[in-house]
C-alpha positions as a printed NumPy array, in Angstrom:
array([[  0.   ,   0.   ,   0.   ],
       [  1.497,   3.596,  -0.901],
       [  0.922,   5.463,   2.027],
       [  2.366,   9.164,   0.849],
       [  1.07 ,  10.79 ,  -2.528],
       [  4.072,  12.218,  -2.634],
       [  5.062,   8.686,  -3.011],
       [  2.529,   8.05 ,  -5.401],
       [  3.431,  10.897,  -7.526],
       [  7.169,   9.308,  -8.05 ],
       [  5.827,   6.188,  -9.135],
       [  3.401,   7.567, -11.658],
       [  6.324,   9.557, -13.203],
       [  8.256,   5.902, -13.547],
       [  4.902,   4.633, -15.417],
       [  4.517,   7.794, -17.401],
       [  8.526,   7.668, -18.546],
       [  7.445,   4.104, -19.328],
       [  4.117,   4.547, -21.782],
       [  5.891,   8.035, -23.746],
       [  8.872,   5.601, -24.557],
       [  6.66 ,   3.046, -25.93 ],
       [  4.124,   4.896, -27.532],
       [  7.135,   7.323, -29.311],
       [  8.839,   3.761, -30.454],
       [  5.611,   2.612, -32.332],
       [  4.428,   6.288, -33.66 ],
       [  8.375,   5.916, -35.225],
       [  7.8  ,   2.655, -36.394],
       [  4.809,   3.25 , -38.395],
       [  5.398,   6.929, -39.348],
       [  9.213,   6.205, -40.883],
       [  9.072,   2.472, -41.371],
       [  6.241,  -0.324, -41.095],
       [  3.634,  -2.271, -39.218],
       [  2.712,  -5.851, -39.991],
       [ -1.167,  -4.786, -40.343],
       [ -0.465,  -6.442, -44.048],
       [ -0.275, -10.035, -42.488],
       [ -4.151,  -9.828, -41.458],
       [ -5.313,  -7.133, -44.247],
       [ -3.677,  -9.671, -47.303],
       [ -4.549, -12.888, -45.889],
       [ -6.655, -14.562, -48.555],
       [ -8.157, -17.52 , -46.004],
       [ -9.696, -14.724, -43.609],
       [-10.797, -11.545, -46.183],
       [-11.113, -13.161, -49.48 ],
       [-14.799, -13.529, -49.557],
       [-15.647,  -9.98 , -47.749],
       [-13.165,  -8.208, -50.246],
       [-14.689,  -9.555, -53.075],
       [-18.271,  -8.893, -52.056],
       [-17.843,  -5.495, -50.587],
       [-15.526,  -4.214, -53.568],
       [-16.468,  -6.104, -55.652],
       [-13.08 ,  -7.078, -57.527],
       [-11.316,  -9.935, -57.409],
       [ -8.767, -10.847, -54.588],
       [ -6.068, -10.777, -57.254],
       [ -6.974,  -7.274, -57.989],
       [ -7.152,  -6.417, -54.587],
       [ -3.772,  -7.085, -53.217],
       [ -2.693,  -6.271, -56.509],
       [ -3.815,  -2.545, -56.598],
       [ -1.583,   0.298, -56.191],
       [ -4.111,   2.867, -54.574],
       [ -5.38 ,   0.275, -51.937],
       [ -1.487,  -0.346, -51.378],
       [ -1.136,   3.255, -51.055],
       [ -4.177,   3.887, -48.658],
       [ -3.02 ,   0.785, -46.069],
       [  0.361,   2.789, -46.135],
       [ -1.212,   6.428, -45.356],
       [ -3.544,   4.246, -42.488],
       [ -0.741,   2.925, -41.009],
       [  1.298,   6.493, -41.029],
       [ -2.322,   7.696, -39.523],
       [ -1.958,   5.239, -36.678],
       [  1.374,   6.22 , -36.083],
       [  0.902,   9.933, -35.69 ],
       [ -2.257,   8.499, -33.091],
       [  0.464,   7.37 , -31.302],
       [  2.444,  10.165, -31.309],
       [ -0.167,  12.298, -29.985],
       [ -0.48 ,  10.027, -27.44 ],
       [  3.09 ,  10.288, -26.494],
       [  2.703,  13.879, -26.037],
       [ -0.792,  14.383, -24.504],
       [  0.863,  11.524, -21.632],
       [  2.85 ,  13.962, -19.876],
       [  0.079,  16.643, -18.989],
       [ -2.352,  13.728, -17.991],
       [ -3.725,  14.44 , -14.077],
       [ -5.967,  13.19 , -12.041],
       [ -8.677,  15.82 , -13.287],
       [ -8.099,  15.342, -16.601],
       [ -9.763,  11.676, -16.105],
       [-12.048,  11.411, -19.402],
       [ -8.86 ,  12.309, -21.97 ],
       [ -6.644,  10.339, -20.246],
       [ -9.14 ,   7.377, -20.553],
       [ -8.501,   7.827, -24.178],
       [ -5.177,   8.35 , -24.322],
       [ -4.549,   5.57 , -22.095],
       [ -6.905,   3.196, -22.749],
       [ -6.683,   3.765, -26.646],
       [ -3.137,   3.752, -27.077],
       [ -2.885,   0.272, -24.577],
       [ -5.556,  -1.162, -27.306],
       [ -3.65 ,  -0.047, -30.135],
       [ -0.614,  -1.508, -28.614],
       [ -3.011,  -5.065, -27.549],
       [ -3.678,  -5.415, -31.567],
       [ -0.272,  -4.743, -33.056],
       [  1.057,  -7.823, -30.455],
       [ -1.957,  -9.592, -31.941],
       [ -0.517,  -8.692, -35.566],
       [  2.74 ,  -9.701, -34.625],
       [  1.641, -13.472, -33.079],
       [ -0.314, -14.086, -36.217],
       [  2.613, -13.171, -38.313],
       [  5.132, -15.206, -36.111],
       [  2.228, -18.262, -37.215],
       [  0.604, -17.59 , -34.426],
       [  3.377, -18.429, -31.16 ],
       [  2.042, -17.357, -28.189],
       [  5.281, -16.68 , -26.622],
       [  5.293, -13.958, -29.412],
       [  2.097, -12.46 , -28.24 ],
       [  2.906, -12.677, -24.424],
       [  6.656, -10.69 , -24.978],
       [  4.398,  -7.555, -25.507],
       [  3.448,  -7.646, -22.304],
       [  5.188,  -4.941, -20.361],
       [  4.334,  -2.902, -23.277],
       [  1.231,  -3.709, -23.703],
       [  0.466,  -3.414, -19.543],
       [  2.324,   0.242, -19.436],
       [ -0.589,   2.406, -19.995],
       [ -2.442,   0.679, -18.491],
       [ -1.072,  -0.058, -14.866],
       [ -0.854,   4.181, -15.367],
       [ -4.262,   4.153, -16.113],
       [ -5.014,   2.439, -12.455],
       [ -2.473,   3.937, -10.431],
       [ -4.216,   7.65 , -11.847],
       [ -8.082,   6.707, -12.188],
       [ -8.985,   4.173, -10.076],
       [ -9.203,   2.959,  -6.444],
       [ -7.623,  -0.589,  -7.076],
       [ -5.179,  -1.723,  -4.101],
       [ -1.665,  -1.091,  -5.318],
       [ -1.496,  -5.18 ,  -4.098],
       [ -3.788,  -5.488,  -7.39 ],
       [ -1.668,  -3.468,  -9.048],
       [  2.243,  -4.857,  -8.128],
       [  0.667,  -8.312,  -9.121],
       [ -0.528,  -6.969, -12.641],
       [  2.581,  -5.23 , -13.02 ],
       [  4.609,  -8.787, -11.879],
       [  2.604, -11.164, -14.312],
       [  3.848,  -8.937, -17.056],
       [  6.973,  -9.104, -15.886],
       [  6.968, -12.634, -16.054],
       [  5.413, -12.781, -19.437],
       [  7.853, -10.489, -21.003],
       [ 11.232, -12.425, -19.543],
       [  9.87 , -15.959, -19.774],
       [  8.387, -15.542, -23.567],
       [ 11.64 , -13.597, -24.341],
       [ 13.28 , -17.622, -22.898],
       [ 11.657, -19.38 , -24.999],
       [ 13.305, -17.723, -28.092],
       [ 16.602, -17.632, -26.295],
       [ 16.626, -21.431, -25.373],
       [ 15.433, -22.305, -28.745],
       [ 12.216, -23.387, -28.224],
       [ 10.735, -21.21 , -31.097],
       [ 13.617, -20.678, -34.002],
       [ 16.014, -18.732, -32.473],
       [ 16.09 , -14.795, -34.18 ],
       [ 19.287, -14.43 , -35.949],
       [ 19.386, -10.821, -34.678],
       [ 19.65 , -12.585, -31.28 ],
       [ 22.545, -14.023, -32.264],
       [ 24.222, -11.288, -34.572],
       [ 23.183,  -8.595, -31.587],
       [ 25.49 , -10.896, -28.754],
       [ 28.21 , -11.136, -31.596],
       [ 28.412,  -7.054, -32.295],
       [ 28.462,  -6.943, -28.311],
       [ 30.995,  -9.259, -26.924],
       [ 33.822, -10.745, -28.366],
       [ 33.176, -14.057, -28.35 ],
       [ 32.586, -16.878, -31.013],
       [ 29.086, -18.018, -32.427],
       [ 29.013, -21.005, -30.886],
       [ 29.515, -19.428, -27.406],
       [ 27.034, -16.738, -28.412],
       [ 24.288, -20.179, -28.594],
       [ 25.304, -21.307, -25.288],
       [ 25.164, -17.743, -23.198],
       [ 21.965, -17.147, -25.172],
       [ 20.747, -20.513, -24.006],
       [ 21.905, -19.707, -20.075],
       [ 20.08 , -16.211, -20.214],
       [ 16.969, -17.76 , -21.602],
       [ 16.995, -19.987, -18.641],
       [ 17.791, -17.205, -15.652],
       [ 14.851, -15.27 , -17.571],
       [ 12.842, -18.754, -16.476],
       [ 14.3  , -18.314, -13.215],
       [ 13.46 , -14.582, -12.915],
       [ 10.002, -14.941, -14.046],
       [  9.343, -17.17 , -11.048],
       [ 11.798, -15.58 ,  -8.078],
       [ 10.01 , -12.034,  -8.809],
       [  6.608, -13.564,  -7.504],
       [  8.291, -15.576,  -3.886],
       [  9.215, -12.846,  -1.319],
       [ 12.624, -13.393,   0.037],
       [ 14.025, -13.433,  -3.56 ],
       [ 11.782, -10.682,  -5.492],
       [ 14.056,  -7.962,  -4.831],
       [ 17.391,  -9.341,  -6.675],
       [ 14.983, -10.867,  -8.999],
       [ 13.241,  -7.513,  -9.774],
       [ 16.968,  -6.078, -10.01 ],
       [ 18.209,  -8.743, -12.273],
       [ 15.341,  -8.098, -14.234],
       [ 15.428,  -4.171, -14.514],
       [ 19.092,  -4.475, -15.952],
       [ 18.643,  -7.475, -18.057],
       [ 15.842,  -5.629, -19.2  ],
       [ 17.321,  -2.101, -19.831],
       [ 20.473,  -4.081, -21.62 ],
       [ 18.642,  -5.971, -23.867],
       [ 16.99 ,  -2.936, -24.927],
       [ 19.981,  -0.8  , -25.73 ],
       [ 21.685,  -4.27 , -27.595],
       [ 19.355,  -3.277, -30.191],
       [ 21.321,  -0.096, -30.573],
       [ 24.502,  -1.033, -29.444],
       [ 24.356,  -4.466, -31.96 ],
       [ 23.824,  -2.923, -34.447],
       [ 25.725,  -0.227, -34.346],
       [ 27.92 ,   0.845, -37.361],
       [ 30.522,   4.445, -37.251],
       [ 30.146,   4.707, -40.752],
       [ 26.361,   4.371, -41.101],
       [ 25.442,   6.494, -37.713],
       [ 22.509,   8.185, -38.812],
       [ 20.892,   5.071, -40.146],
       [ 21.889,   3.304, -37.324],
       [ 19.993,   5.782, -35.065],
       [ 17.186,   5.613, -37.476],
       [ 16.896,   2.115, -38.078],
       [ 16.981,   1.107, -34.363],
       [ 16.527,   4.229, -31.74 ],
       [ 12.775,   2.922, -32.194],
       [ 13.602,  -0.675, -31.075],
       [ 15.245,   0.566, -27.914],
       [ 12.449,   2.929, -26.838],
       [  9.222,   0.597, -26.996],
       [ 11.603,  -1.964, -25.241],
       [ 12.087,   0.581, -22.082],
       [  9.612,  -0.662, -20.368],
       [ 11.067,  -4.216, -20.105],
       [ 13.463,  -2.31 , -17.153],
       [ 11.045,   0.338, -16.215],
       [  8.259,  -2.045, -14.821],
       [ 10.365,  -3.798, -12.974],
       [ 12.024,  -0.7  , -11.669],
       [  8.369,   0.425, -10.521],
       [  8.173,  -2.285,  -8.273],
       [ 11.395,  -1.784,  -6.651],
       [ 10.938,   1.145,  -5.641],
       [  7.044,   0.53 ,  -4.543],
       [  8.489,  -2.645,  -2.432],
       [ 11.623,  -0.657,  -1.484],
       [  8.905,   2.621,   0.332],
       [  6.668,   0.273,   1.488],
       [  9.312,  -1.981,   3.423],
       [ 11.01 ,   2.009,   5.203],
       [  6.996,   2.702,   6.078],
       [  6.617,  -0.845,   7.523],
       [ 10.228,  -0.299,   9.632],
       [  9.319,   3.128,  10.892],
       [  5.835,   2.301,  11.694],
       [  7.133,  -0.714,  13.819],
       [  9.834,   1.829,  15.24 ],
       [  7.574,   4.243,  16.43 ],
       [  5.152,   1.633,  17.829],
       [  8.378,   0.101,  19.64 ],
       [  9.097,   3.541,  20.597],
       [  5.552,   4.36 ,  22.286],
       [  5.319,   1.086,  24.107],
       [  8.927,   1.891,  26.091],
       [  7.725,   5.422,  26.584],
       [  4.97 ,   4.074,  28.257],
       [  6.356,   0.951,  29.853],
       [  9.109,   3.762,  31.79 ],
       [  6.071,   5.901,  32.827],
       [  3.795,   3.164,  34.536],
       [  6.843,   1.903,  36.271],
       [  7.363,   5.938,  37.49 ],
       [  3.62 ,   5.471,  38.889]])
């Protein structure tokens, strides 16, 4: 339980720092590059038969036609300056301002629900894809309850935890092989550390495992806190890889270009975590000077009835 608003007010900056880095990432990744709203809007099994009877053209002609081509790339540009809108309205968000920041919040956290949809369905459909989204997904909205509800922060840490353990233990299963391993995985830990491919596989196959390890520690009391620690720098680290991986003197500004956006919607991988350490960290000093004073007042009045 947060007992100072003062308190309160910290934390809610974390969350906020949290949602503008995400939201900025994906208004940069559709505005500048792409979004895989293609993999549901050309597949012929699902929209075939409502193309051809609402258009009426053939589903050769649709996929095939320049101006629709065009008008899925100006919607998805659209979306992305949504997102950027909601990147900058985030910061001036208050408690009083309850009905735009529903739809800021809420809006941009279902925007950001369906694109991790998109991406499952293009990864043929692996869950662990879907589930990696999680912290970024959960962002907005975990500031949406802290700001505009009356939900026990227990409710809250919990939320905030299960995404935690979503995020580390889908990002696992790609690192221990279970789905194909991503060769940026591997070409990231090369670009890094100077170390062979084949040791790149194995240290890619231990941190897969620890993220296992993490996404069960964080949720058993006496080893959340290094868990929760472990996780905010793992996390923050494997967001800046993106940069630092791929990162090329020569090519600087397209390196910035290309990847800045990768780093920034992966933020909140470290920031969640870093929300709860700081929650647990207040709520632990509270619980010690609370028992302190109590201690305190029961000598103070143990010394006066032996005066009497």
């Amino acid at each position: 339980m947060i007992q100072s608003p003062k308190l309160k007010d910290q934390f809610i900056v974390i969350l906020k720092a949290s949602t503008i880095f995400v939201f900025l990432g994906r208004a940069y990744q559709h505005i500048v590059w792409d979004a895989p709203y293609r993999t549901f809007l050309w597949d012929e099994a699902i929209l075939k038969g409502l193309v051809e009877k609402i258009f009426n053209i053939t589903w050769n002609e649709y996929v095939t036609n320049l101006s629709i081509a065009n008008n899925i790339s100006v919607s998805i540009q659209v979306i992305g300056i949504c997102y950027l809108l909601c990147a900058l309205a985030v910061p001036f968000i208050k408690s009083s301002t309850k009905k735009a920041g529903k739809i800021v919040l809420l809006g941009g956290a279902i925007g950001l629900f369906i694109l991790a949809l998109l991406y499952c369905k293009e990864k043929f459909f692996h869950l662990g894809q879907f589930f990696e989204y999680a912290c970024q997904v959960i962002s907005p909205i975990l500031l949406y309850m802290m700001m505009f509800t009356s939900i026990e922060f227990k409710k809250i840490r919990i939320t905030a935890l299960v995404a935690i353990a979503l995020t580390f233990s889908c990002h696992g299963l790609y690192a221990i092989g279970y789905y194909p391993r991503p060769g940026n995985f591997i070409d990231m830990t090369l670009n890094t550390l100077p170390i062979e491919e084949s040791s790149a596989h194995l240290l890619l196959k231990i941190a897969g495992i620890l993220d296992f390890i993490i996404a069960i520690a964080i949720f058993i009391p006496k080893t959340a806190r290094i868990a929760l620690i472990y996780a905010f720098i793992w996390g923050g680290l494997t967001a800046l890889a993106r940069l630092t991986g791929h990162f090329h003197a020569d090519f600087l500004a397209n390196t910035f270009d290309q990847w800045t956006w990768e780093v920034l919607i992966r933020l909140p991988h470290a920031l969640i975590p870093l929300f709860i350490i700081l929650a647990d960290q207040s709520e632990q000093s509270w619980l010690k000077n609370t028992f302190r004073k109590k201690r305190t007042s029961s000598i103070i009045s143990s010394t006066m009835l032996q005066k009497k």
